[in-house]
Coordinates of C-alpha atoms and ligand atoms in Angstrom, one line a residue:
M5 CA 99.8 118.8 105.4
C6 CA 97.4 117.5 102.7
G7 CA 94.8 119.8 101.2
I8 CA 91.1 119.1 101.0
V9 CA 88.5 120.6 98.7
G10 CA 84.9 119.9 98.2
Y11 CA 82.0 121.2 96.2
I12 CA 78.2 120.6 96.4
G13 CA 76.1 122.6 94.0
T14 CA 74.7 122.8 90.5
K15 CA 77.9 123.3 88.5
K16 CA 80.2 120.6 87.2
A17 CA 82.3 119.7 90.3
S18 CA 85.6 118.4 88.8
P19 CA 87.0 121.7 87.4
I20 CA 86.1 123.5 90.6
L21 CA 87.8 120.8 92.6
I22 CA 91.0 120.7 90.5
N23 CA 91.2 124.5 90.7
G24 CA 90.9 124.3 94.5
L25 CA 93.6 121.6 94.6
L26 CA 96.0 123.7 92.6
R27 CA 95.6 126.5 95.1
L28 CA 96.1 124.0 98.0
E29 CA 99.1 122.3 96.5
Y30 CA 101.4 124.1 98.8
R31 CA 100.0 121.9 101.6
G32 CA 101.2 118.7 99.9
Y33 CA 102.1 117.6 96.5
D34 CA 102.9 113.9 96.4
S35 CA 99.6 112.8 94.9
A36 CA 96.1 114.0 94.1
G37 CA 92.7 112.6 93.5
I38 CA 88.9 113.4 93.3
S39 CA 85.7 111.5 93.8
T40 CA 82.4 112.7 92.4
V41 CA 78.8 111.5 92.5
E42 CA 78.0 110.3 89.0
K43 CA 74.8 108.8 87.6
N44 CA 76.2 105.3 88.0
G45 CA 77.7 105.7 91.5
L46 CA 80.9 107.2 93.0
S47 CA 83.7 107.9 90.6
I48 CA 87.3 107.8 91.8
M49 CA 90.3 109.3 89.9
K50 CA 93.7 109.6 91.5
D51 CA 97.4 109.4 90.9
K52 CA 100.8 110.1 92.4
G53 CA 102.5 113.3 91.6
R54 CA 101.3 116.9 91.1
V55 CA 97.7 117.9 90.5
L56 CA 98.6 118.5 86.9
N57 CA 99.0 114.7 86.5
L58 CA 95.5 114.3 87.7
T59 CA 94.2 116.6 85.0
K60 CA 95.7 114.3 82.4
L61 CA 93.9 111.2 83.5
E62 CA 91.7 109.7 80.9
G63 CA 88.1 110.3 81.5
I64 CA 88.5 113.1 84.0
D65 CA 86.9 115.6 81.6
D66 CA 83.9 113.4 81.2
L67 CA 82.9 113.6 84.9
E68 CA 79.4 115.2 85.1
G69 CA 78.8 115.1 88.9
T70 CA 78.0 118.3 90.7
I71 CA 79.1 117.0 94.1
G72 CA 82.6 116.0 94.8
I73 CA 85.6 115.7 97.2
A74 CA 89.3 116.2 96.4
H75 CA 92.7 115.8 98.0
T76 CA 96.3 116.7 97.5
R77 CA 98.6 114.6 99.6
W78 CA 101.7 115.0 101.7
A79 CA 102.6 111.3 102.4
T80 CA 102.8 110.1 106.0
H81 CA 101.8 106.4 105.8
G82 CA 102.8 104.7 102.6
K83 CA 104.9 106.1 99.7
P84 CA 103.3 108.2 97.0
S85 CA 101.5 105.8 94.7
P86 CA 98.1 105.5 93.0
E87 CA 96.8 103.1 95.7
N88 CA 97.9 105.3 98.5
S89 CA 96.4 108.4 97.0
H90 CA 93.1 109.7 98.3
P91 CA 90.1 109.5 98.0
H92 CA 89.8 106.0 99.6
Q93 CA 86.8 103.7 99.4
D94 CA 85.5 100.9 101.5
N95 CA 85.3 97.3 100.0
S96 CA 81.8 97.8 98.7
K97 CA 82.6 101.2 97.2
T98 CA 79.7 102.7 99.0
F99 CA 81.7 105.5 100.6
S100 CA 84.5 107.8 99.3
V101 CA 86.7 109.6 101.9
V102 CA 89.4 112.2 101.8
H103 CA 91.4 112.7 105.0
N104 CA 94.0 115.2 106.3
G105 CA 95.7 114.2 109.6
I106 CA 96.9 111.0 111.1
I107 CA 95.0 108.1 112.6
E108 CA 97.2 106.9 115.3
N109 CA 95.4 103.7 116.1
Y110 CA 95.0 102.5 112.5
H111 CA 96.9 99.2 113.1
E112 CA 94.3 98.3 115.8
L113 CA 91.4 99.4 113.6
R114 CA 92.8 97.5 110.6
K115 CA 93.0 94.4 112.7
F116 CA 89.5 94.8 114.0
L117 CA 88.2 95.3 110.4
T118 CA 90.3 92.4 109.0
D119 CA 88.8 90.1 111.6
K120 CA 85.4 91.2 110.3
G121 CA 86.3 90.2 106.8
Y122 CA 87.4 93.6 105.3
T123 CA 90.5 93.8 103.0
F124 CA 92.9 96.6 102.4
Y125 CA 94.7 97.8 99.2
S126 CA 96.9 100.6 100.5
Q127 CA 99.4 101.2 103.2
T128 CA 97.6 104.3 104.5
D129 CA 96.1 105.0 107.8
T130 CA 93.1 106.5 106.0
E131 CA 91.8 103.4 104.4
V132 CA 90.3 102.2 107.7
I133 CA 87.9 105.1 107.8
P134 CA 85.6 104.3 104.8
N135 CA 85.5 100.7 106.0
L136 CA 84.8 101.6 109.5
I137 CA 82.0 103.9 108.3
H138 CA 80.7 101.0 106.2
Y139 CA 80.9 98.6 109.2
Y140 CA 78.7 101.0 111.4
Y141 CA 76.4 101.7 108.4
T142 CA 75.6 98.1 107.7
N143 CA 75.1 97.3 111.4
D144 CA 72.6 100.1 111.9
K145 CA 69.1 98.6 111.7
Q146 CA 67.4 102.0 111.6
N147 CA 66.7 103.2 108.1
D148 CA 66.1 106.9 108.6
T149 CA 67.8 110.0 107.1
L150 CA 70.4 110.2 109.8
K151 CA 71.8 106.7 109.2
F152 CA 74.8 108.0 107.1
L153 CA 75.5 110.6 109.8
R154 CA 75.4 108.0 112.6
A155 CA 77.8 105.8 110.8
V156 CA 80.3 108.6 110.4
R157 CA 79.9 109.8 114.0
N158 CA 80.4 106.2 115.3
A159 CA 83.5 105.7 113.1
C160 CA 85.0 109.1 114.3
F161 CA 84.5 108.0 117.9
D162 CA 86.9 105.1 117.2
L163 CA 89.6 107.2 115.6
K164 CA 92.5 108.4 117.7
G165 CA 94.6 111.2 116.2
S166 CA 93.7 114.1 114.0
F167 CA 91.4 114.3 111.0
A168 CA 89.5 116.5 108.7
L169 CA 87.2 114.4 106.6
E170 CA 84.9 114.8 103.6
I171 CA 82.7 111.8 103.0
L172 CA 80.4 110.8 100.1
C173 CA 77.9 107.9 100.2
K174 CA 76.4 106.5 97.1
N175 CA 73.1 106.0 98.9
Y176 CA 72.9 109.7 99.7
P177 CA 73.7 111.3 96.3
D178 CA 72.6 114.8 97.3
N179 CA 74.7 115.0 100.5
M180 CA 78.2 115.1 101.8
I181 CA 79.3 114.9 105.4
V182 CA 82.3 116.8 106.8
V183 CA 83.9 116.8 110.2
R184 CA 87.2 117.8 111.7
K185 CA 89.3 117.1 114.8
D186 CA 92.6 118.9 115.2
S187 CA 93.0 119.4 111.5
P188 CA 91.7 122.4 109.6
L189 CA 88.5 122.6 107.5
V190 CA 86.2 125.4 106.6
I191 CA 82.9 125.6 104.7
G192 CA 82.3 128.5 102.3
K193 CA 78.6 129.3 101.8
G194 CA 77.5 130.2 98.3
M195 CA 74.0 130.7 96.7
G196 CA 72.6 127.2 96.1
E197 CA 76.1 125.7 96.6
N198 CA 78.7 125.1 99.3
Y199 CA 82.4 124.9 99.1
I200 CA 84.7 123.0 101.5
S201 CA 88.4 123.6 101.9
S202 CA 91.4 123.1 104.3
D203 CA 91.9 126.8 104.2
I204 CA 90.1 130.0 103.3
P205 CA 92.2 131.4 100.4
A206 CA 91.6 128.4 98.2
I207 CA 87.9 129.2 97.9
L208 CA 88.0 132.9 98.6
S209 CA 87.2 133.7 95.0
F210 CA 83.8 132.0 95.4
T211 CA 82.5 133.4 98.7
K212 CA 83.4 135.5 101.7
D213 CA 81.0 133.8 104.1
F214 CA 82.6 131.0 106.0
Y215 CA 81.5 128.5 108.6
L216 CA 84.3 127.7 111.0
L217 CA 84.1 124.2 112.5
N218 CA 85.0 123.2 116.0
D219 CA 86.3 119.8 116.8
L220 CA 83.8 117.0 116.4
E221 CA 81.1 119.1 114.9
F222 CA 79.4 117.1 112.1
V223 CA 77.9 118.8 109.0
I224 CA 75.5 117.4 106.5
L225 CA 75.8 119.5 103.4
S226 CA 73.3 119.7 100.6
R227 CA 73.2 122.3 97.8
N228 CA 71.2 124.8 99.7
E229 CA 72.0 124.0 103.3
A230 CA 74.6 123.2 105.9
K231 CA 73.1 121.3 108.9
F232 CA 75.4 121.2 112.0
Y233 CA 75.4 118.6 114.8
N234 CA 77.3 118.3 118.0
K235 CA 79.0 115.0 118.9
D236 CA 75.8 113.7 120.4
L237 CA 74.1 114.4 117.1
E238 CA 72.0 117.2 118.5
P239 CA 71.4 120.0 115.9
I240 CA 73.4 123.2 116.6
D241 CA 73.1 126.6 115.2
K242 CA 76.0 128.2 113.4
K243 CA 76.3 131.5 111.7
P244 CA 78.8 132.2 108.9
K245 CA 81.6 134.7 109.5
V246 CA 82.4 137.2 106.8
I247 CA 86.1 137.1 105.9
E248 CA 87.4 140.3 104.4
W249 CA 90.4 139.1 102.6
N250 CA 91.5 140.0 99.1
A251 CA 91.2 137.0 96.8
S252 CA 94.0 138.4 94.6
S253 CA 96.5 137.8 97.5
A254 CA 96.3 134.1 96.4
E255 CA 97.5 135.0 92.9
K256 CA 101.0 135.5 91.7
E257 CA 100.1 138.9 90.1
G258 CA 103.0 138.9 87.6
Y259 CA 105.7 137.6 89.9
E260 CA 107.5 134.5 88.9
D261 CA 106.9 132.8 92.3
F262 CA 104.8 133.4 95.3
M263 CA 107.9 133.7 97.5
L264 CA 109.2 136.6 95.5
K265 CA 105.8 138.3 95.5
E266 CA 105.5 137.7 99.3
I267 CA 109.0 139.2 99.9
Y268 CA 107.9 142.3 98.0
E269 CA 104.7 142.5 99.9
Q270 CA 106.5 143.1 103.2
P271 CA 106.1 146.9 103.3
T272 CA 102.3 146.4 103.0
A273 CA 102.2 143.5 105.4
I274 CA 104.1 145.5 108.0
R275 CA 102.0 148.6 107.4
E276 CA 98.8 146.6 107.8
T277 CA 100.0 144.8 110.9
I278 CA 100.9 148.0 112.6
G279 CA 97.5 149.3 111.6
A280 CA 96.1 151.9 114.0
K281 CA 97.6 150.3 117.1
F282 CA 99.6 153.4 118.1
S283 CA 101.0 156.6 116.8
E284 CA 104.2 158.3 117.8
N285 CA 102.5 160.1 120.7
S286 CA 99.7 157.7 121.6
K287 CA 99.8 154.5 123.7
C288 CA 99.6 151.1 122.1
E289 CA 96.2 149.5 122.0
F290 CA 95.0 146.1 120.9
E291 CA 91.3 145.7 120.2
N292 CA 91.1 142.2 121.6
L293 CA 93.3 142.5 124.6
N294 CA 92.5 143.8 128.1
F295 CA 95.6 143.0 130.2
T296 CA 95.9 144.8 133.5
K297 CA 98.8 146.1 135.5
E298 CA 97.9 143.8 138.3
Y299 CA 98.0 140.7 136.1
L300 CA 101.2 141.6 134.2
S301 CA 103.0 142.5 137.5
S302 CA 102.0 139.1 138.9
L303 CA 103.8 137.2 136.1
N304 CA 107.0 135.3 136.8
K305 CA 107.6 134.4 133.2
I306 CA 106.5 134.7 129.6
Y307 CA 106.8 131.7 127.4
I308 CA 106.8 132.1 123.6
V309 CA 106.2 128.8 121.9
A310 CA 106.2 128.1 118.2
C311 CA 107.9 126.1 115.4
G312 CA 110.4 127.0 112.7
T313 CA 110.3 130.5 111.4
A314 CA 107.6 131.5 113.9
M315 CA 109.8 130.4 116.7
H316 CA 112.6 132.5 115.2
A317 CA 110.2 135.5 115.4
G318 CA 109.9 134.6 119.1
L319 CA 113.6 134.7 119.6
V320 CA 113.7 138.3 118.3
A321 CA 110.9 139.3 120.6
K322 CA 112.6 138.0 123.8
N323 CA 115.0 140.9 123.7
A324 CA 112.3 143.5 123.4
I325 CA 110.0 142.0 126.0
E326 CA 112.8 141.5 128.6
K327 CA 114.2 144.9 128.1
L328 CA 110.9 146.8 127.9
C329 CA 108.8 144.9 130.4
K330 CA 111.5 143.4 132.7
I331 CA 109.7 140.0 132.6
E332 CA 111.8 136.9 132.1
T333 CA 110.9 135.5 128.7
E334 CA 111.7 132.0 127.5
I335 CA 111.4 130.7 123.9
D336 CA 110.6 127.1 123.2
I337 CA 110.1 124.8 120.2
A338 CA 106.5 123.6 120.4
S339 CA 107.4 119.9 119.8
E340 CA 109.8 120.0 122.7
F341 CA 107.7 122.1 125.1
R342 CA 104.7 119.8 124.9
Y343 CA 106.6 116.7 126.1
R344 CA 109.0 118.2 128.7
D345 CA 106.5 119.0 131.5
P346 CA 107.4 122.7 131.4
L347 CA 107.2 124.9 134.5
V348 CA 104.0 126.7 133.7
D349 CA 101.3 127.9 136.0
E350 CA 98.9 130.8 136.5
K351 CA 101.9 133.1 136.9
T352 CA 103.0 132.4 133.3
L353 CA 101.7 134.0 130.2
C354 CA 102.1 131.7 127.2
I355 CA 102.3 133.2 123.8
F356 CA 101.9 130.9 120.7
I357 CA 102.9 132.1 117.3
S358 CA 101.7 130.3 114.1
Q359 CA 101.2 131.8 110.7
S360 CA 98.7 129.1 109.7
G361 CA 97.2 128.7 113.2
E362 CA 97.0 125.0 112.4
T363 CA 100.4 123.6 113.4
A364 CA 99.7 120.5 115.4
D365 CA 102.6 120.8 117.9
T366 CA 101.8 124.5 118.6
I367 CA 98.1 123.7 119.2
A368 CA 99.0 120.8 121.6
A369 CA 101.5 123.1 123.5
L370 CA 98.7 125.7 123.9
K371 CA 96.3 123.1 125.2
L372 CA 98.9 121.9 127.7
S373 CA 99.5 125.4 129.0
K374 CA 95.8 126.0 129.5
E375 CA 95.6 122.8 131.5
K376 CA 98.5 124.0 133.7
G377 CA 96.6 127.2 134.5
A378 CA 98.4 129.7 132.3
K379 CA 96.7 132.4 130.3
T380 CA 97.3 131.9 126.6
L381 CA 97.7 134.4 123.7
A382 CA 97.7 133.3 120.1
I383 CA 99.4 135.2 117.3
S384 CA 98.3 134.1 113.8
N385 CA 97.8 135.3 110.3
V386 CA 94.6 133.3 109.8
I387 CA 91.4 134.6 111.2
G388 CA 89.4 131.9 112.9
S389 CA 92.3 129.3 112.7
S390 CA 92.4 126.6 115.4
I391 CA 95.0 128.3 117.5
T392 CA 93.1 131.5 117.8
R393 CA 89.9 129.7 118.8
E394 CA 91.7 127.6 121.4
A395 CA 93.6 130.5 123.1
D396 CA 92.2 133.0 125.7
Y397 CA 93.3 135.9 123.6
A398 CA 94.1 136.2 119.9
I399 CA 95.8 138.9 117.9
Y400 CA 96.6 138.9 114.2
T401 CA 99.4 139.7 111.8
H402 CA 97.8 141.2 108.7
A403 CA 100.3 139.8 106.2
G404 CA 97.6 138.5 103.7
S405 CA 97.7 134.9 102.7
E406 CA 101.2 133.4 102.5
I407 CA 101.3 130.7 99.9
A408 CA 105.1 129.9 99.5
V409 CA 106.2 127.2 101.8
A410 CA 109.2 129.4 102.9
S411 CA 107.7 132.0 105.3
T412 CA 108.8 135.6 104.6
K413 CA 106.2 138.3 105.2
A414 CA 104.6 136.3 108.0
Y415 CA 108.0 136.3 109.9
T416 CA 108.6 140.1 109.6
S417 CA 104.9 140.7 110.5
Q418 CA 105.2 138.5 113.6
V419 CA 108.3 140.3 114.7
V420 CA 106.7 143.8 114.4
L421 CA 103.5 142.6 116.2
L422 CA 105.5 141.1 119.0
V423 CA 107.5 144.3 119.5
I424 CA 104.3 146.3 119.6
L425 CA 102.9 143.8 122.1
A426 CA 106.1 144.4 124.3
I427 CA 105.5 148.1 124.2
Y428 CA 101.8 147.6 125.0
F429 CA 102.8 145.5 128.1
A430 CA 105.4 148.0 129.1
E431 CA 103.0 150.9 128.9
I432 CA 100.4 149.1 131.1
L433 CA 103.2 148.3 133.6
E434 CA 104.0 152.1 133.5
L435 CA 107.7 151.4 133.2
D436 CA 109.9 154.3 132.5
N437 CA 111.2 153.5 129.0
S438 CA 112.6 156.7 127.6
Y439 CA 113.4 155.2 124.3
V440 CA 109.9 154.0 123.5
T441 CA 109.0 157.1 121.6
N442 CA 111.9 156.7 119.3
L443 CA 111.2 152.9 118.9
K444 CA 107.6 153.8 117.9
K445 CA 108.9 156.3 115.3
E446 CA 111.2 153.6 113.9
I447 CA 108.4 151.1 113.7
L448 CA 106.3 153.5 111.7
E449 CA 109.2 154.1 109.4
L450 CA 109.7 150.4 108.7
P451 CA 107.6 150.1 105.5
K452 CA 109.7 152.8 103.9
K453 CA 112.9 151.3 105.0
I454 CA 111.9 147.8 103.8
E455 CA 111.2 149.4 100.4
E456 CA 114.8 150.8 100.4
T457 CA 116.2 147.4 101.4
L458 CA 114.3 145.6 98.6
K459 CA 116.1 147.9 96.1
L460 CA 119.3 146.0 97.0
S461 CA 118.0 142.9 95.3
E462 CA 120.3 143.1 92.2
K463 CA 123.4 143.1 94.4
I464 CA 122.2 140.1 96.3
K465 CA 121.4 138.3 93.1
E466 CA 124.9 138.9 91.9
F467 CA 126.4 137.3 95.1
S468 CA 123.9 134.4 94.8
K469 CA 125.2 133.6 91.4
K470 CA 128.8 133.3 92.8
V471 CA 127.9 130.8 95.5
Y472 CA 124.9 128.8 94.3
Q473 CA 127.0 125.7 93.7
E474 CA 128.4 125.6 97.2
H475 CA 127.7 122.7 99.5
D476 CA 128.0 124.5 102.9
I477 CA 127.1 128.0 103.9
F478 CA 127.5 129.4 107.4
F479 CA 125.5 132.3 108.9
I480 CA 126.9 134.1 112.0
G481 CA 125.9 136.9 114.2
R482 CA 125.8 138.1 117.8
G483 CA 122.8 139.0 120.0
I484 CA 119.8 139.9 117.9
D485 CA 121.8 139.2 114.7
E486 CA 122.2 135.6 115.8
T487 CA 118.5 135.1 115.6
V488 CA 118.5 136.4 112.1
A489 CA 121.4 134.0 111.3
K490 CA 119.1 131.2 112.3
E491 CA 116.3 132.3 110.2
G492 CA 118.6 133.0 107.2
S493 CA 120.0 129.6 107.5
L494 CA 116.6 127.9 107.7
K495 CA 115.4 129.8 104.6
L496 CA 118.5 128.7 102.6
K497 CA 118.1 125.0 103.7
E498 CA 114.4 124.9 102.9
I499 CA 114.5 126.1 99.3
S500 CA 118.1 125.6 98.0
Y501 CA 118.9 122.2 99.7
I502 CA 122.4 123.6 100.5
H503 CA 123.7 122.4 103.8
S504 CA 123.8 125.4 106.1
E505 CA 124.5 126.1 109.8
S506 CA 123.9 129.2 111.9
Y507 CA 126.1 130.1 114.8
A508 CA 126.6 132.7 117.5
A509 CA 129.7 134.3 116.0
G510 CA 131.6 133.9 119.3
E511 CA 130.9 130.2 119.3
L512 CA 132.8 129.5 116.0
K513 CA 136.1 129.1 117.8
H514 CA 134.6 126.4 120.1
G515 CA 134.4 123.9 117.3
P516 CA 132.7 124.8 114.0
I517 CA 135.6 126.9 112.7
A518 CA 137.2 123.5 112.0
L519 CA 134.8 123.3 109.0
I520 CA 136.0 126.5 107.5
E521 CA 138.4 126.0 104.6
N522 CA 139.2 127.6 101.2
G523 CA 136.0 128.7 99.4
V524 CA 133.5 128.0 102.2
T525 CA 130.9 130.9 102.3
V526 CA 130.3 132.7 105.6
I527 CA 127.5 135.3 105.9
G528 CA 127.9 137.7 108.8
I529 CA 125.0 139.8 110.1
M530 CA 126.0 142.8 112.2
T531 CA 123.5 145.5 113.1
D532 CA 124.1 145.9 116.8
P533 CA 126.5 148.8 117.3
N534 CA 127.7 147.3 120.6
L535 CA 128.7 144.0 119.0
V536 CA 129.8 144.9 115.5
E537 CA 133.5 145.1 116.3
K538 CA 133.4 141.6 117.9
T539 CA 131.7 140.1 114.9
I540 CA 134.1 141.7 112.6
S541 CA 136.9 140.0 114.5
N542 CA 135.1 136.6 114.0
I543 CA 134.7 137.3 110.2
Q544 CA 138.4 138.2 110.1
E545 CA 139.2 134.7 111.5
V546 CA 137.2 132.9 108.8
I547 CA 138.7 135.1 106.0
T548 CA 142.1 134.1 107.3
R549 CA 141.1 130.5 106.8
G550 CA 140.0 131.1 103.2
A551 CA 136.2 131.8 103.6
K552 CA 134.2 133.9 101.0
T553 CA 132.2 136.4 103.0
L554 CA 129.1 138.4 102.6
V555 CA 128.3 140.9 105.3
I556 CA 124.9 142.5 106.0
T557 CA 125.1 145.6 108.2
N558 CA 123.6 149.0 109.0
Q559 CA 126.9 150.2 110.6
P560 CA 129.5 152.4 108.9
I561 CA 132.3 149.8 108.6
D562 CA 135.3 149.3 106.3
T563 CA 134.2 147.1 103.5
S564 CA 137.6 146.3 102.0
M565 CA 138.1 142.9 103.6
F566 CA 134.7 141.3 102.6
D567 CA 133.8 139.8 99.2
M568 CA 130.5 141.7 99.4
M569 CA 128.8 144.0 101.8
I570 CA 125.1 144.8 101.8
Q571 CA 124.4 148.1 103.6
I572 CA 120.8 148.2 104.9
P573 CA 119.0 151.2 106.5
D574 CA 119.7 151.8 110.2
T575 CA 116.9 151.3 112.7
H576 CA 116.2 150.5 116.4
P577 CA 118.0 147.2 117.3
F578 CA 114.7 145.6 118.5
I579 CA 113.4 145.7 115.0
S580 CA 116.6 145.4 113.0
P581 CA 115.8 141.8 112.0
I582 CA 112.9 143.0 110.0
L583 CA 115.4 144.7 107.7
S584 CA 118.4 142.4 107.9
I585 CA 116.4 139.3 107.1
I586 CA 115.3 140.7 103.7
P587 CA 118.7 140.3 101.9
L588 CA 118.8 136.8 103.3
Q589 CA 115.3 135.9 102.0
L590 CA 116.3 137.2 98.6
F591 CA 119.7 135.4 98.8
S592 CA 117.9 132.0 99.3
Y593 CA 115.4 132.8 96.6
Y594 CA 118.0 133.7 94.0
I595 CA 120.1 130.6 94.9
S596 CA 117.1 128.4 94.5
K597 CA 116.2 130.0 91.1
E598 CA 119.8 129.6 90.0
K599 CA 119.6 125.9 90.8
G600 CA 116.4 125.6 88.9
L601 CA 114.4 124.4 91.9
D602 CA 110.7 124.8 92.7
V603 CA 111.0 127.8 95.1
D604 CA 107.4 127.7 96.3
K605 CA 107.1 124.0 96.8
P606 CA 110.4 122.7 98.1
R607 CA 110.8 118.9 98.4
N608 CA 109.6 117.1 101.5
L609 CA 108.0 120.2 103.0
A610 CA 104.4 121.4 103.3
K611 CA 103.1 124.8 104.3
S612 CA 101.0 123.8 107.2
V613 CA 102.3 121.1 109.5
T614 CA 99.1 119.6 110.9
V615 CA 100.7 116.3 112.0
E616 CA 103.3 116.0 114.8
Ligands
AGP21 C1 109.1 128.5 107.4 O1 109.8 128.9 106.3 C2 108.8 127.1 107.5 N1 108.2 126.6 106.3 C3 108.3 126.6 108.8 O2 109.4 126.6 109.6 C4 107.1 127.3 109.5 O3 107.5 128.5 110.0 C5 106.7 126.4 110.7 O4 106.2 125.1 110.2 C6 105.6 127.0 111.5 O5 104.4 127.2 110.8 P1 103.2 128.0 111.4 O6 103.7 129.4 111.6 O7 102.1 128.0 110.4 O8 102.9 127.4 112.7

């Protein structure tokens, strides 16, 4: 939620900032703005709407400053408007601030500042920050080089909630201060310049050396230096980390949309995620894990906690973990888990999945589990993300950067990684799982089978054209296929705005079938040979009531009763969702295109949900 970019160097800052904002627009796109250090003080340019609006503002091309901060907003407090857009300034226009996160006590702080004579022009929570910094700055009687830093630190101590901040001060025209707490922010180190961003891909084309900040570490940036301080303002030493990502993964490379590109990147994402973790005849190994038989045997339960699509990946993994490891596995939504006092202790292993590694609810759930004594394992796609630094253990999907708001390749990579993790646990536990060799073989064949599945895209496009004007679409399945129904339905809602529901096929008769009437579309997923006949009966029931049907299957079944059938390659049931979701990802994509919508940036959504 909200994207932040900053630049401090010798080049003109504004084009670099705007370029960075365009790359970060998937984090929020209600409004955008920049502030640069100009000869006559701090400039501010901002407006509601997309970053492109910003580029059209009069005077933006005349900015000469080589230091600047920028922001693309996903509105929380106050509707999108020029006043509510960032950067925000204090009354005296001494400080410019951009902020990602939420200040929970802003009412209180606003009152405190109003009583001191400050006035406010916006409805945002952020506007208290520059004024609070100004308050501490003017009340500090020492006039040394750290006065700016002290004012920022003191203001941050008053803030409750989450924040990633970039701050400029007109009295320190060669510096910028940045700090974060529970919101992402990285610093890219260049030669005689420094870049700041909410995430790595936005500035990956400039540098591969990144400083990763912990909560409440303060940084004074100048062109040639980054000085780090802890919360007591003692200097700390920090070394940059080299990030070996490919900058081109943040480009569309000829695809119309990031989502389509990312769907087609799945064979590579899966191949990279499997990496060298095992071969058909060798045991699974994870570089960063050292679980023992003793520890795993002591577990009462495994919890998998995540949000949205990542949570759906967890639902798929439950089956594999319980069957392979014989450990009860519970899946929970992070925003529920964190507030329901879950039964977690040292006999629970808690696994947290987050593509971005920055989802506020998931991070909070992780912290809670640690407090309760559980060991925590993070699964993320982003090296050095908050969740991976917070957890006892971290393992990674290697899907490459995922830009489209609707998650595709991250989901399939999470599923494969979780199933490999289940095999790894089972092998440590020395359980007799005769089918593991076959499962491993099937995992290794996945990239090839995904390629085959992607070849079905024209057929799926054809069906999408028939149903894109529908108002309700149902997804049904049983067992592992129900988890895919959930994910298929979420994808469709997100990017097509069509109302959609997913149901366990056997549940239809207990209520939802009342909604089926002539012309309603029902999509059935059936890959489990033990359940296929049962799901066919449920599909038959909706056809009888006039439904249009699309069936996704890897089983040899009679096609004559369905409007369309998509035959996908067969594989082991534990990993069948990796193949069966692909037609549904394409289905949502083509429907969204047919409706002329912005596939990559659907309304009201942002890629990384860093507020609760
Ligand atoms: C997926 O299409 C969604 N945009 C969303 O549900 C997402 O999976 C969820 O917000 C979790 O994000 P994370 O994996 O970055 O934590």
